[in-house]
Amino acid sequence: MFLNYIKEFFVKRRLKNNLDNVKSMTHTGIVKTVGLLIDETYFLEKESLIKELKANGIAEENITTIVYRDKLKKNKVYEKPTFGPKNLNWSGGIDNSTVNDFINKKFDLLISYYDVEKAILMNITYSSKAEFKVGFSSIDKRLNHLIIKTNAEHHTVFTNELFRYLKKLNKI
């Protein structure tokens, strides 16, 4: 338990030092593919969030979802690809092929749906090959291109603000 806190501290410190090298936004095209990174520790309504995205014109087959949980049960089969804190190694790498595939997939939009800073989630957002990244204001502002000030529990407010700004930026 104590080693997990130390590991999280070192990975966050390394990540925050690397955040000075974040690329600026270069993608100017229309959003078609969406990557959705959800922290299910605090937000359990992922299906409602996906319905909101579909209602705003994103096709379901273009939404790739990956879910983080603080505690994984060994014999439980999860609906969406799920990972936990044990998949983070001491050097900040991810020891899960599904998560690595998610990181390396090129999305038009990455939605980092977590509002509590966790090293593994921040590392995935930072490492993602997504063209445009959106997240919450409570997370380090250098990680995302668009920051929305709300809580994770208010997914309708988040999606309304997201699509309002995507329309202004001519991305949808």
CSV table of N, CA and C in Angstrom, one decimal:
chain,number,residue,atom,x,y,z
A,1,MET,N,0.8,-1.2,0.0
A,1,MET,CA,0.0,0.0,0.0
A,1,MET,C,0.9,1.2,0.0
A,2,PHE,N,1.8,1.3,0.9
A,2,PHE,CA,2.7,2.5,1.0
A,2,PHE,C,3.6,2.6,-0.3
A,3,LEU,N,4.0,1.5,-0.8
A,3,LEU,CA,4.8,1.5,-2.1
A,3,LEU,C,4.0,2.1,-3.2
A,4,ASN,N,2.7,1.9,-3.2
A,4,ASN,CA,1.8,2.4,-4.3
A,4,ASN,C,1.8,4.0,-4.2
A,5,TYR,N,1.8,4.5,-3.0
A,5,TYR,CA,1.8,6.0,-2.9
A,5,TYR,C,3.1,6.5,-3.4
A,6,ILE,N,4.2,5.9,-3.0
A,6,ILE,CA,5.5,6.3,-3.5
A,6,ILE,C,5.6,6.2,-5.0
A,7,LYS,N,5.2,5.1,-5.6
A,7,LYS,CA,5.2,5.0,-7.0
A,7,LYS,C,4.4,6.1,-7.7
A,8,GLU,N,3.2,6.3,-7.2
A,8,GLU,CA,2.3,7.4,-7.7
A,8,GLU,C,3.0,8.7,-7.7
A,9,PHE,N,3.7,9.0,-6.5
A,9,PHE,CA,4.4,10.3,-6.4
A,9,PHE,C,5.5,10.4,-7.4
A,10,PHE,N,6.3,9.4,-7.6
A,10,PHE,CA,7.4,9.5,-8.5
A,10,PHE,C,6.9,9.6,-10.0
A,11,VAL,N,5.9,8.9,-10.3
A,11,VAL,CA,5.4,9.0,-11.7
A,11,VAL,C,4.8,10.3,-11.9
A,12,LYS,N,4.0,10.9,-11.0
A,12,LYS,CA,3.4,12.2,-11.1
A,12,LYS,C,4.5,13.3,-11.3
A,13,ARG,N,5.6,13.2,-10.5
A,13,ARG,CA,6.7,14.1,-10.6
A,13,ARG,C,7.4,14.1,-11.9
A,14,ARG,N,7.6,12.9,-12.4
A,14,ARG,CA,8.2,12.7,-13.8
A,14,ARG,C,7.3,13.3,-14.8
A,15,LEU,N,6.0,13.0,-14.7
A,15,LEU,CA,5.0,13.5,-15.7
A,15,LEU,C,4.9,15.0,-15.7
A,16,LYS,N,4.9,15.6,-14.5
A,16,LYS,CA,4.8,17.1,-14.4
A,16,LYS,C,6.0,17.7,-15.0
A,17,ASN,N,7.2,17.1,-14.9
A,17,ASN,CA,8.4,17.7,-15.5
A,17,ASN,C,8.3,17.6,-17.0
A,18,ASN,N,7.7,16.5,-17.5
A,18,ASN,CA,7.6,16.4,-19.0
A,18,ASN,C,6.5,17.2,-19.6
A,19,LEU,N,5.6,17.8,-18.8
A,19,LEU,CA,4.5,18.5,-19.3
A,19,LEU,C,4.9,19.9,-20.0
A,20,ASP,N,6.1,20.3,-19.7
A,20,ASP,CA,6.6,21.5,-20.4
A,20,ASP,C,6.8,21.2,-21.9
A,21,ASN,N,6.8,20.0,-22.3
A,21,ASN,CA,7.0,19.7,-23.7
A,21,ASN,C,5.7,19.3,-24.5
A,22,VAL,N,4.6,19.7,-24.0
A,22,VAL,CA,3.3,19.3,-24.6
A,22,VAL,C,3.2,20.1,-25.9
A,23,LYS,N,2.7,19.3,-26.9
A,23,LYS,CA,2.5,19.9,-28.2
A,23,LYS,C,1.2,20.8,-28.3
A,24,SER,N,1.3,21.8,-29.0
A,24,SER,CA,0.1,22.6,-29.2
A,24,SER,C,-0.8,22.0,-30.2
A,25,MET,N,-2.1,22.5,-30.2
A,25,MET,CA,-3.1,21.9,-31.1
A,25,MET,C,-2.7,22.1,-32.6
A,26,THR,N,-2.7,21.0,-33.3
A,26,THR,CA,-2.5,21.1,-34.8
A,26,THR,C,-3.6,20.6,-35.6
A,27,HIS,N,-4.5,19.9,-35.0
A,27,HIS,CA,-5.6,19.3,-35.7
A,27,HIS,C,-6.7,20.3,-36.0
A,28,THR,N,-7.1,20.5,-37.2
A,28,THR,CA,-8.2,21.4,-37.5
A,28,THR,C,-9.4,20.8,-38.2
A,29,GLY,N,-9.4,19.5,-38.3
A,29,GLY,CA,-10.4,18.7,-39.0
A,29,GLY,C,-11.7,18.5,-38.1
A,30,ILE,N,-12.6,17.8,-38.7
A,30,ILE,CA,-13.8,17.4,-38.0
A,30,ILE,C,-13.6,16.2,-37.1
A,31,VAL,N,-14.3,16.2,-36.0
A,31,VAL,CA,-14.2,15.1,-35.0
A,31,VAL,C,-15.0,14.0,-35.5
A,32,LYS,N,-14.4,12.8,-35.7
A,32,LYS,CA,-15.1,11.6,-36.1
A,32,LYS,C,-14.9,10.5,-35.1
A,33,THR,N,-13.6,10.3,-34.7
A,33,THR,CA,-13.3,9.3,-33.7
A,33,THR,C,-13.1,9.9,-32.3
A,34,VAL,N,-13.6,9.2,-31.3
A,34,VAL,CA,-13.5,9.7,-30.0
A,34,VAL,C,-12.9,8.6,-29.1
A,35,GLY,N,-11.9,8.9,-28.3
A,35,GLY,CA,-11.4,8.1,-27.2
A,35,GLY,C,-12.0,8.6,-25.9
A,36,LEU,N,-12.5,7.7,-25.1
A,36,LEU,CA,-13.1,8.0,-23.8
A,36,LEU,C,-12.4,7.3,-22.7
A,37,LEU,N,-11.7,8.1,-21.9
A,37,LEU,CA,-10.9,7.5,-20.7
A,37,LEU,C,-11.7,7.9,-19.5
A,38,ILE,N,-12.3,6.9,-18.8
A,38,ILE,CA,-13.2,7.2,-17.7
A,38,ILE,C,-12.6,6.6,-16.4
A,39,ASP,N,-12.7,7.4,-15.3
A,39,ASP,CA,-12.3,6.9,-14.0
A,39,ASP,C,-13.6,6.4,-13.3
A,40,GLU,N,-13.9,5.1,-13.3
A,40,GLU,CA,-15.1,4.6,-12.7
A,40,GLU,C,-15.1,4.6,-11.2
A,41,THR,N,-14.0,5.0,-10.6
A,41,THR,CA,-14.0,5.1,-9.1
A,41,THR,C,-15.0,6.1,-8.6
A,42,TYR,N,-15.2,7.2,-9.4
A,42,TYR,CA,-16.1,8.3,-8.9
A,42,TYR,C,-17.3,8.5,-9.9
A,43,PHE,N,-17.2,7.9,-11.0
A,43,PHE,CA,-18.3,8.1,-12.0
A,43,PHE,C,-18.7,6.8,-12.6
A,44,LEU,N,-20.0,6.4,-12.3
A,44,LEU,CA,-20.5,5.1,-12.7
A,44,LEU,C,-21.5,5.1,-13.8
A,45,GLU,N,-21.8,6.3,-14.3
A,45,GLU,CA,-22.8,6.5,-15.4
A,45,GLU,C,-22.2,6.6,-16.8
A,46,LYS,N,-21.2,5.7,-17.1
A,46,LYS,CA,-20.6,5.7,-18.4
A,46,LYS,C,-21.5,5.5,-19.6
A,47,GLU,N,-22.5,4.7,-19.4
A,47,GLU,CA,-23.5,4.5,-20.5
A,47,GLU,C,-24.3,5.8,-20.8
A,48,SER,N,-24.6,6.5,-19.8
A,48,SER,CA,-25.3,7.8,-20.0
A,48,SER,C,-24.4,8.8,-20.7
A,49,LEU,N,-23.2,8.8,-20.4
A,49,LEU,CA,-22.2,9.7,-21.1
A,49,LEU,C,-22.1,9.3,-22.5
A,50,ILE,N,-22.0,8.0,-22.8
A,50,ILE,CA,-21.9,7.6,-24.2
A,50,ILE,C,-23.2,7.9,-25.0
A,51,LYS,N,-24.4,7.8,-24.3
A,51,LYS,CA,-25.6,8.2,-25.0
A,51,LYS,C,-25.6,9.7,-25.3
A,52,GLU,N,-25.1,10.5,-24.4
A,52,GLU,CA,-25.0,11.9,-24.7
A,52,GLU,C,-24.1,12.2,-25.9
A,53,LEU,N,-23.0,11.5,-26.0
A,53,LEU,CA,-22.1,11.7,-27.1
A,53,LEU,C,-22.8,11.2,-28.4
A,54,LYS,N,-23.5,10.1,-28.4
A,54,LYS,CA,-24.3,9.7,-29.6
A,54,LYS,C,-25.4,10.7,-29.9
A,55,ALA,N,-26.0,11.2,-28.9
A,55,ALA,CA,-27.1,12.2,-29.2
A,55,ALA,C,-26.5,13.5,-29.9
A,56,ASN,N,-25.3,13.7,-29.7
A,56,ASN,CA,-24.7,14.9,-30.3
A,56,ASN,C,-23.9,14.6,-31.6
A,57,GLY,N,-24.2,13.4,-32.2
A,57,GLY,CA,-23.7,13.2,-33.6
A,57,GLY,C,-22.5,12.3,-33.7
A,58,ILE,N,-22.0,11.7,-32.6
A,58,ILE,CA,-20.9,10.8,-32.7
A,58,ILE,C,-21.4,9.4,-32.8
A,59,ALA,N,-21.0,8.7,-33.8
A,59,ALA,CA,-21.5,7.3,-34.1
A,59,ALA,C,-20.9,6.4,-33.0
A,60,GLU,N,-21.7,5.4,-32.5
A,60,GLU,CA,-21.2,4.5,-31.5
A,60,GLU,C,-20.0,3.7,-31.8
A,61,GLU,N,-19.9,3.3,-33.1
A,61,GLU,CA,-18.7,2.5,-33.5
A,61,GLU,C,-17.4,3.4,-33.6
A,62,ASN,N,-17.6,4.7,-33.5
A,62,ASN,CA,-16.4,5.6,-33.5
A,62,ASN,C,-16.0,6.0,-32.1
A,63,ILE,N,-16.7,5.4,-31.1
A,63,ILE,CA,-16.3,5.7,-29.7
A,63,ILE,C,-15.6,4.5,-29.1
A,64,THR,N,-14.4,4.8,-28.6
A,64,THR,CA,-13.6,3.7,-28.0
A,64,THR,C,-13.5,4.1,-26.5
A,65,THR,N,-13.9,3.2,-25.7
A,65,THR,CA,-13.9,3.5,-24.2
A,65,THR,C,-13.0,2.6,-23.5
A,66,ILE,N,-12.3,3.2,-22.5
A,66,ILE,CA,-11.4,2.4,-21.6
A,66,ILE,C,-11.7,2.9,-20.2
A,67,VAL,N,-11.8,2.0,-19.2
A,67,VAL,CA,-12.2,2.4,-17.9
A,67,VAL,C,-11.2,2.0,-16.8
A,68,TYR,N,-11.0,3.0,-15.9
A,68,TYR,CA,-10.0,2.8,-14.8
A,68,TYR,C,-10.8,2.5,-13.5
A,69,ARG,N,-10.4,1.5,-12.7
A,69,ARG,CA,-11.0,1.2,-11.4
A,69,ARG,C,-9.9,1.1,-10.4
A,70,ASP,N,-10.1,1.6,-9.2
A,70,ASP,CA,-9.1,1.5,-8.2
A,70,ASP,C,-8.9,0.0,-7.7
A,71,LYS,N,-10.0,-0.7,-7.7
A,71,LYS,CA,-9.9,-2.1,-7.3
A,71,LYS,C,-10.6,-3.0,-8.3
A,72,LEU,N,-9.8,-4.0,-8.8
A,72,LEU,CA,-10.4,-4.9,-9.8
A,72,LEU,C,-10.6,-6.2,-9.1
A,73,LYS,N,-11.8,-6.8,-9.4
A,73,LYS,CA,-12.1,-8.2,-8.9
A,73,LYS,C,-11.6,-9.2,-9.9
A,74,LYS,N,-10.9,-10.2,-9.4
A,74,LYS,CA,-10.2,-11.2,-10.3
A,74,LYS,C,-11.2,-11.9,-11.2
A,75,ASN,N,-12.2,-12.4,-10.7
A,75,ASN,CA,-13.1,-13.3,-11.5
A,75,ASN,C,-14.2,-12.5,-12.2
A,76,LYS,N,-14.3,-11.2,-12.0
A,76,LYS,CA,-15.4,-10.5,-12.6
A,76,LYS,C,-15.0,-10.1,-14.1
A,77,VAL,N,-16.0,-10.2,-15.0
A,77,VAL,CA,-15.9,-9.9,-16.4
A,77,VAL,C,-16.5,-8.5,-16.5
A,78,TYR,N,-15.7,-7.6,-17.0
A,78,TYR,CA,-16.2,-6.2,-17.1
A,78,TYR,C,-16.7,-6.0,-18.5
A,79,GLU,N,-17.7,-5.1,-18.6
A,79,GLU,CA,-18.3,-4.8,-19.9
A,79,GLU,C,-17.4,-4.1,-20.9
A,80,LYS,N,-16.6,-3.1,-20.4
A,80,LYS,CA,-15.7,-2.3,-21.2
A,80,LYS,C,-14.3,-2.7,-20.8
A,81,PRO,N,-13.2,-2.5,-21.6
A,81,PRO,CA,-11.9,-2.8,-21.2
A,81,PRO,C,-11.5,-2.0,-19.9
A,82,THR,N,-11.0,-2.7,-18.9
A,82,THR,CA,-10.8,-2.1,-17.6
A,82,THR,C,-9.4,-2.4,-17.2
A,83,PHE,N,-8.8,-1.4,-16.5
A,83,PHE,CA,-7.5,-1.5,-15.9
A,83,PHE,C,-7.4,-0.9,-14.6
A,84,GLY,N,-6.3,-1.1,-13.8
A,84,GLY,CA,-6.2,-0.6,-12.5
A,84,GLY,C,-4.8,-0.1,-12.2
A,85,PRO,N,-4.6,0.3,-11.0
A,85,PRO,CA,-3.3,0.9,-10.6
A,85,PRO,C,-2.1,0.0,-10.7
A,86,LYS,N,-2.4,-1.3,-10.7
A,86,LYS,CA,-1.3,-2.3,-10.8
A,86,LYS,C,-0.7,-2.4,-12.2
A,87,ASN,N,-1.3,-1.8,-13.1
A,87,ASN,CA,-0.8,-1.8,-14.5
A,87,ASN,C,0.2,-0.7,-14.8
A,88,LEU,N,0.5,0.2,-13.8
A,88,LEU,CA,1.5,1.2,-13.9
A,88,LEU,C,2.8,0.7,-13.2
A,89,ASN,N,3.9,0.8,-14.0
A,89,ASN,CA,5.1,0.4,-13.4
A,89,ASN,C,5.9,1.6,-12.9
A,90,TRP,N,7.0,1.4,-12.3
A,90,TRP,CA,7.8,2.4,-11.6
A,90,TRP,C,8.3,3.5,-12.6
A,91,SER,N,8.5,3.1,-13.8
A,91,SER,CA,9.1,4.1,-14.8
A,91,SER,C,8.0,4.9,-15.4
A,92,GLY,N,6.7,4.7,-15.1
A,92,GLY,CA,5.6,5.4,-15.7
A,92,GLY,C,5.0,4.7,-16.9
A,93,GLY,N,5.5,3.5,-17.2
A,93,GLY,CA,5.0,2.7,-18.3
A,93,GLY,C,3.7,2.0,-17.9
A,94,ILE,N,3.0,1.5,-18.9
A,94,ILE,CA,1.8,0.8,-18.7
A,94,ILE,C,2.0,-0.7,-19.1
A,95,ASP,N,1.6,-1.6,-18.2
A,95,ASP,CA,1.8,-3.0,-18.4
A,95,ASP,C,0.5,-3.7,-18.8
A,96,ASN,N,-0.2,-3.1,-19.8
A,96,ASN,CA,-1.5,-3.7,-20.2
A,96,ASN,C,-1.6,-3.4,-21.7
A,97,SER,N,-1.7,-4.4,-22.5
A,97,SER,CA,-1.7,-4.3,-24.0
A,97,SER,C,-2.9,-3.5,-24.4
A,98,THR,N,-4.1,-3.7,-23.8
A,98,THR,CA,-5.3,-3.0,-24.2
A,98,THR,C,-5.1,-1.5,-24.0
A,99,VAL,N,-4.5,-1.1,-22.9
A,99,VAL,CA,-4.3,0.3,-22.6
A,99,VAL,C,-3.2,0.9,-23.6
A,100,ASN,N,-2.2,0.1,-23.8
A,100,ASN,CA,-1.2,0.6,-24.8
A,100,ASN,C,-1.8,0.8,-26.2
A,101,ASP,N,-2.7,-0.1,-26.6
A,101,ASP,CA,-3.4,0.0,-27.9
A,101,ASP,C,-4.2,1.3,-27.9
A,102,PHE,N,-4.9,1.6,-26.8
A,102,PHE,CA,-5.7,2.8,-26.7
A,102,PHE,C,-4.8,4.0,-26.8
A,103,ILE,N,-3.6,4.0,-26.1
A,103,ILE,CA,-2.7,5.2,-26.2
A,103,ILE,C,-2.2,5.4,-27.6
A,104,ASN,N,-1.9,4.3,-28.3
A,104,ASN,CA,-1.3,4.4,-29.6
A,104,ASN,C,-2.3,4.7,-30.8
A,105,LYS,N,-3.6,4.5,-30.5
A,105,LYS,CA,-4.6,4.8,-31.5
A,105,LYS,C,-4.8,6.3,-31.7
A,106,LYS,N,-4.9,6.7,-32.9
A,106,LYS,CA,-5.0,8.1,-33.2
A,106,LYS,C,-6.5,8.5,-33.2
A,107,PHE,N,-6.9,9.3,-32.2
A,107,PHE,CA,-8.3,9.7,-32.1
A,107,PHE,C,-8.3,11.2,-32.6
A,108,ASP,N,-9.5,11.6,-33.1
A,108,ASP,CA,-9.7,13.0,-33.3
A,108,ASP,C,-9.9,13.8,-32.0
A,109,LEU,N,-10.5,13.1,-31.1
A,109,LEU,CA,-10.8,13.7,-29.8
A,109,LEU,C,-10.6,12.7,-28.7
A,110,LEU,N,-9.9,13.1,-27.6
A,110,LEU,CA,-9.8,12.3,-26.4
A,110,LEU,C,-10.5,13.0,-25.3
A,111,ILE,N,-11.4,12.3,-24.7
A,111,ILE,CA,-12.1,12.9,-23.5
A,111,ILE,C,-11.6,12.2,-22.3
A,112,SER,N,-10.8,13.0,-21.5
A,112,SER,CA,-10.3,12.4,-20.2
A,112,SER,C,-11.3,12.7,-19.1
A,113,TYR,N,-12.2,11.7,-18.9
A,113,TYR,CA,-13.3,11.9,-18.0
A,113,TYR,C,-12.9,11.5,-16.6
A,114,TYR,N,-12.1,12.3,-15.9
A,114,TYR,CA,-11.7,12.1,-14.5
A,114,TYR,C,-11.4,13.5,-14.0
A,115,ASP,N,-11.7,13.7,-12.7
A,115,ASP,CA,-11.5,15.0,-12.1
A,115,ASP,C,-10.6,14.9,-10.9
A,116,VAL,N,-10.0,13.8,-10.6
A,116,VAL,CA,-9.1,13.6,-9.5
A,116,VAL,C,-7.7,13.2,-10.2
A,117,GLU,N,-6.7,13.9,-9.9
A,117,GLU,CA,-5.4,13.5,-10.5
A,117,GLU,C,-4.9,12.2,-10.0
A,118,LYS,N,-4.7,11.3,-10.9
A,118,LYS,CA,-4.1,10.0,-10.6
A,118,LYS,C,-3.0,9.8,-11.7
A,119,ALA,N,-1.9,9.3,-11.2
A,119,ALA,CA,-0.7,9.2,-12.1
A,119,ALA,C,-1.0,8.4,-13.4
A,120,ILE,N,-1.6,7.3,-13.3
A,120,ILE,CA,-1.8,6.4,-14.4
A,120,ILE,C,-2.8,7.1,-15.5
A,121,LEU,N,-3.8,7.8,-15.0
A,121,LEU,CA,-4.7,8.5,-15.9
A,121,LEU,C,-4.1,9.6,-16.6
A,122,MET,N,-3.3,10.4,-15.8
A,122,MET,CA,-2.6,11.5,-16.4
A,122,MET,C,-1.5,11.1,-17.4
A,123,ASN,N,-0.9,10.0,-17.1
A,123,ASN,CA,0.1,9.4,-18.0
A,123,ASN,C,-0.5,9.0,-19.3
A,124,ILE,N,-1.7,8.4,-19.3
A,124,ILE,CA,-2.4,7.9,-20.5
A,124,ILE,C,-2.8,9.1,-21.3
A,125,THR,N,-3.3,10.2,-20.7
A,125,THR,CA,-3.7,11.4,-21.4
A,125,THR,C,-2.5,12.0,-22.0
A,126,TYR,N,-1.4,12.1,-21.3
A,126,TYR,CA,-0.2,12.7,-21.8
A,126,TYR,C,0.3,11.9,-23.0
A,127,SER,N,0.3,10.6,-22.9
A,127,SER,CA,1.0,9.8,-23.9
A,127,SER,C,0.1,9.5,-25.1
A,128,SER,N,-1.2,9.8,-25.0
A,128,SER,CA,-2.1,9.5,-26.1
A,128,SER,C,-1.8,10.2,-27.4
A,129,LYS,N,-2.0,9.6,-28.5
A,129,LYS,CA,-1.8,10.1,-29.8
A,129,LYS,C,-3.0,10.9,-30.4
A,130,ALA,N,-3.9,11.2,-29.5
A,130,ALA,CA,-5.1,12.0,-29.9
A,130,ALA,C,-4.7,13.4,-30.4
A,131,GLU,N,-5.5,13.9,-31.4
A,131,GLU,CA,-5.2,15.2,-31.9
A,131,GLU,C,-5.7,16.3,-31.0
A,132,PHE,N,-6.8,16.1,-30.3
A,132,PHE,CA,-7.4,17.2,-29.5
A,132,PHE,C,-7.9,16.5,-28.2
A,133,LYS,N,-7.5,17.1,-27.1
A,133,LYS,CA,-7.7,16.5,-25.8
A,133,LYS,C,-8.6,17.4,-24.9
A,134,VAL,N,-9.6,16.8,-24.3
A,134,VAL,CA,-10.5,17.6,-23.5
A,134,VAL,C,-10.6,17.0,-22.1
A,135,GLY,N,-10.6,17.8,-21.0
A,135,GLY,CA,-10.7,17.3,-19.7
A,135,GLY,C,-11.3,18.3,-18.7
A,136,PHE,N,-11.1,18.1,-17.4
A,136,PHE,CA,-11.7,18.9,-16.4
A,136,PHE,C,-10.7,19.9,-15.9
A,137,SER,N,-11.2,21.0,-15.3
A,137,SER,CA,-10.3,22.1,-14.9
A,137,SER,C,-9.5,21.7,-13.6
A,138,SER,N,-9.9,20.7,-12.9
A,138,SER,CA,-9.2,20.3,-11.7
A,138,SER,C,-7.9,19.5,-12.0
A,139,ILE,N,-7.7,19.1,-13.2
A,139,ILE,CA,-6.5,18.4,-13.6
A,139,ILE,C,-5.5,19.4,-14.2
A,140,ASP,N,-4.2,19.0,-14.2
A,140,ASP,CA,-3.2,19.9,-14.7
A,140,ASP,C,-3.6,20.5,-16.1
A,141,LYS,N,-3.6,21.8,-16.2
A,141,LYS,CA,-4.1,22.4,-17.4
A,141,LYS,C,-3.2,22.2,-18.6
A,142,ARG,N,-2.0,21.7,-18.4
A,142,ARG,CA,-1.1,21.5,-19.6
A,142,ARG,C,-1.4,20.2,-20.3
A,143,LEU,N,-2.2,19.3,-19.7
A,143,LEU,CA,-2.5,18.1,-20.3
A,143,LEU,C,-3.5,18.1,-21.5
A,144,ASN,N,-4.5,19.1,-21.4
A,144,ASN,CA,-5.6,19.1,-22.3
A,144,ASN,C,-5.6,20.4,-23.1
A,145,HIS,N,-6.2,20.4,-24.3
A,145,HIS,CA,-6.3,21.5,-25.1
A,145,HIS,C,-7.6,22.3,-24.7
A,146,LEU,N,-8.6,21.7,-24.3
A,146,LEU,CA,-9.8,22.3,-23.9
A,146,LEU,C,-10.2,21.8,-22.5
A,147,ILE,N,-10.4,22.8,-21.6
A,147,ILE,CA,-10.7,22.5,-20.2
A,147,ILE,C,-12.1,23.0,-19.8
A,148,ILE,N,-12.9,22.1,-19.3
A,148,ILE,CA,-14.3,22.4,-18.9
A,148,ILE,C,-14.4,22.4,-17.4
A,149,LYS,N,-14.9,23.5,-16.8
A,149,LYS,CA,-15.0,23.6,-15.4
A,149,LYS,C,-16.4,23.1,-14.9
A,150,THR,N,-16.4,21.9,-14.5
A,150,THR,CA,-17.5,21.2,-13.9
A,150,THR,C,-17.1,20.0,-13.1
A,151,ASN,N,-18.0,19.2,-12.5
A,151,ASN,CA,-17.6,18.0,-11.8
A,151,ASN,C,-18.0,16.8,-12.7
A,152,ALA,N,-17.3,15.7,-12.4
A,152,ALA,CA,-17.6,14.5,-13.2
A,152,ALA,C,-19.0,14.0,-13.0
A,153,GLU,N,-19.7,14.3,-11.9
A,153,GLU,CA,-21.0,13.8,-11.7
A,153,GLU,C,-22.0,14.5,-12.7
A,154,HIS,N,-21.7,15.7,-13.2
A,154,HIS,CA,-22.6,16.4,-14.1
A,154,HIS,C,-22.2,16.2,-15.6
A,155,HIS,N,-22.4,15.0,-16.0
A,155,HIS,CA,-22.0,14.6,-17.4
A,155,HIS,C,-22.8,15.4,-18.5
A,156,THR,N,-24.1,15.7,-18.2
A,156,THR,CA,-24.9,16.5,-19.2
A,156,THR,C,-24.3,17.9,-19.4
A,157,VAL,N,-23.9,18.5,-18.3
A,157,VAL,CA,-23.2,19.9,-18.4
A,157,VAL,C,-21.9,19.7,-19.1
A,158,PHE,N,-21.2,18.7,-18.8
A,158,PHE,CA,-19.9,18.5,-19.5
A,158,PHE,C,-20.1,18.3,-21.0
A,159,THR,N,-21.0,17.5,-21.4
A,159,THR,CA,-21.2,17.2,-22.9
A,159,THR,C,-21.8,18.5,-23.6
A,160,ASN,N,-22.7,19.2,-22.9
A,160,ASN,CA,-23.3,20.4,-23.5
A,160,ASN,C,-22.2,21.4,-23.7
A,161,GLU,N,-21.3,21.6,-22.8
A,161,GLU,CA,-20.2,22.6,-22.9
A,161,GLU,C,-19.2,22.1,-24.0
A,162,LEU,N,-18.9,20.8,-24.0
A,162,LEU,CA,-18.0,20.3,-24.9
A,162,LEU,C,-18.5,20.5,-26.4
A,163,PHE,N,-19.7,20.2,-26.6
A,163,PHE,CA,-20.2,20.3,-28.0
A,163,PHE,C,-20.4,21.8,-28.4
A,164,ARG,N,-20.7,22.6,-27.4
A,164,ARG,CA,-20.8,24.0,-27.7
A,164,ARG,C,-19.5,24.6,-28.2
A,165,TYR,N,-18.4,24.2,-27.5
A,165,TYR,CA,-17.1,24.7,-27.9
A,165,TYR,C,-16.6,24.0,-29.2
A,166,LEU,N,-16.9,22.8,-29.4
A,166,LEU,CA,-16.5,22.1,-30.6
A,166,LEU,C,-17.2,22.7,-31.8
A,167,LYS,N,-18.4,23.2,-31.6
A,167,LYS,CA,-19.1,23.9,-32.7
A,167,LYS,C,-18.4,25.2,-33.0
A,168,LYS,N,-18.0,25.9,-32.0
A,168,LYS,CA,-17.3,27.2,-32.1
A,168,LYS,C,-16.0,27.1,-32.8
A,169,LEU,N,-15.3,25.9,-32.5
A,169,LEU,CA,-14.0,25.6,-33.1
A,169,LEU,C,-14.1,25.0,-34.5
A,170,ASN,N,-15.3,24.8,-35.0
A,170,ASN,CA,-15.6,24.2,-36.3
A,170,ASN,C,-15.1,22.7,-36.3
A,171,LYS,N,-15.3,22.0,-35.3
A,171,LYS,CA,-14.8,20.6,-35.2
A,171,LYS,C,-15.9,19.6,-35.4
A,172,ILE,N,-17.2,20.1,-35.4
A,172,ILE,CA,-18.3,19.2,-35.7
A,172,ILE,C,-19.3,19.9,-36.6
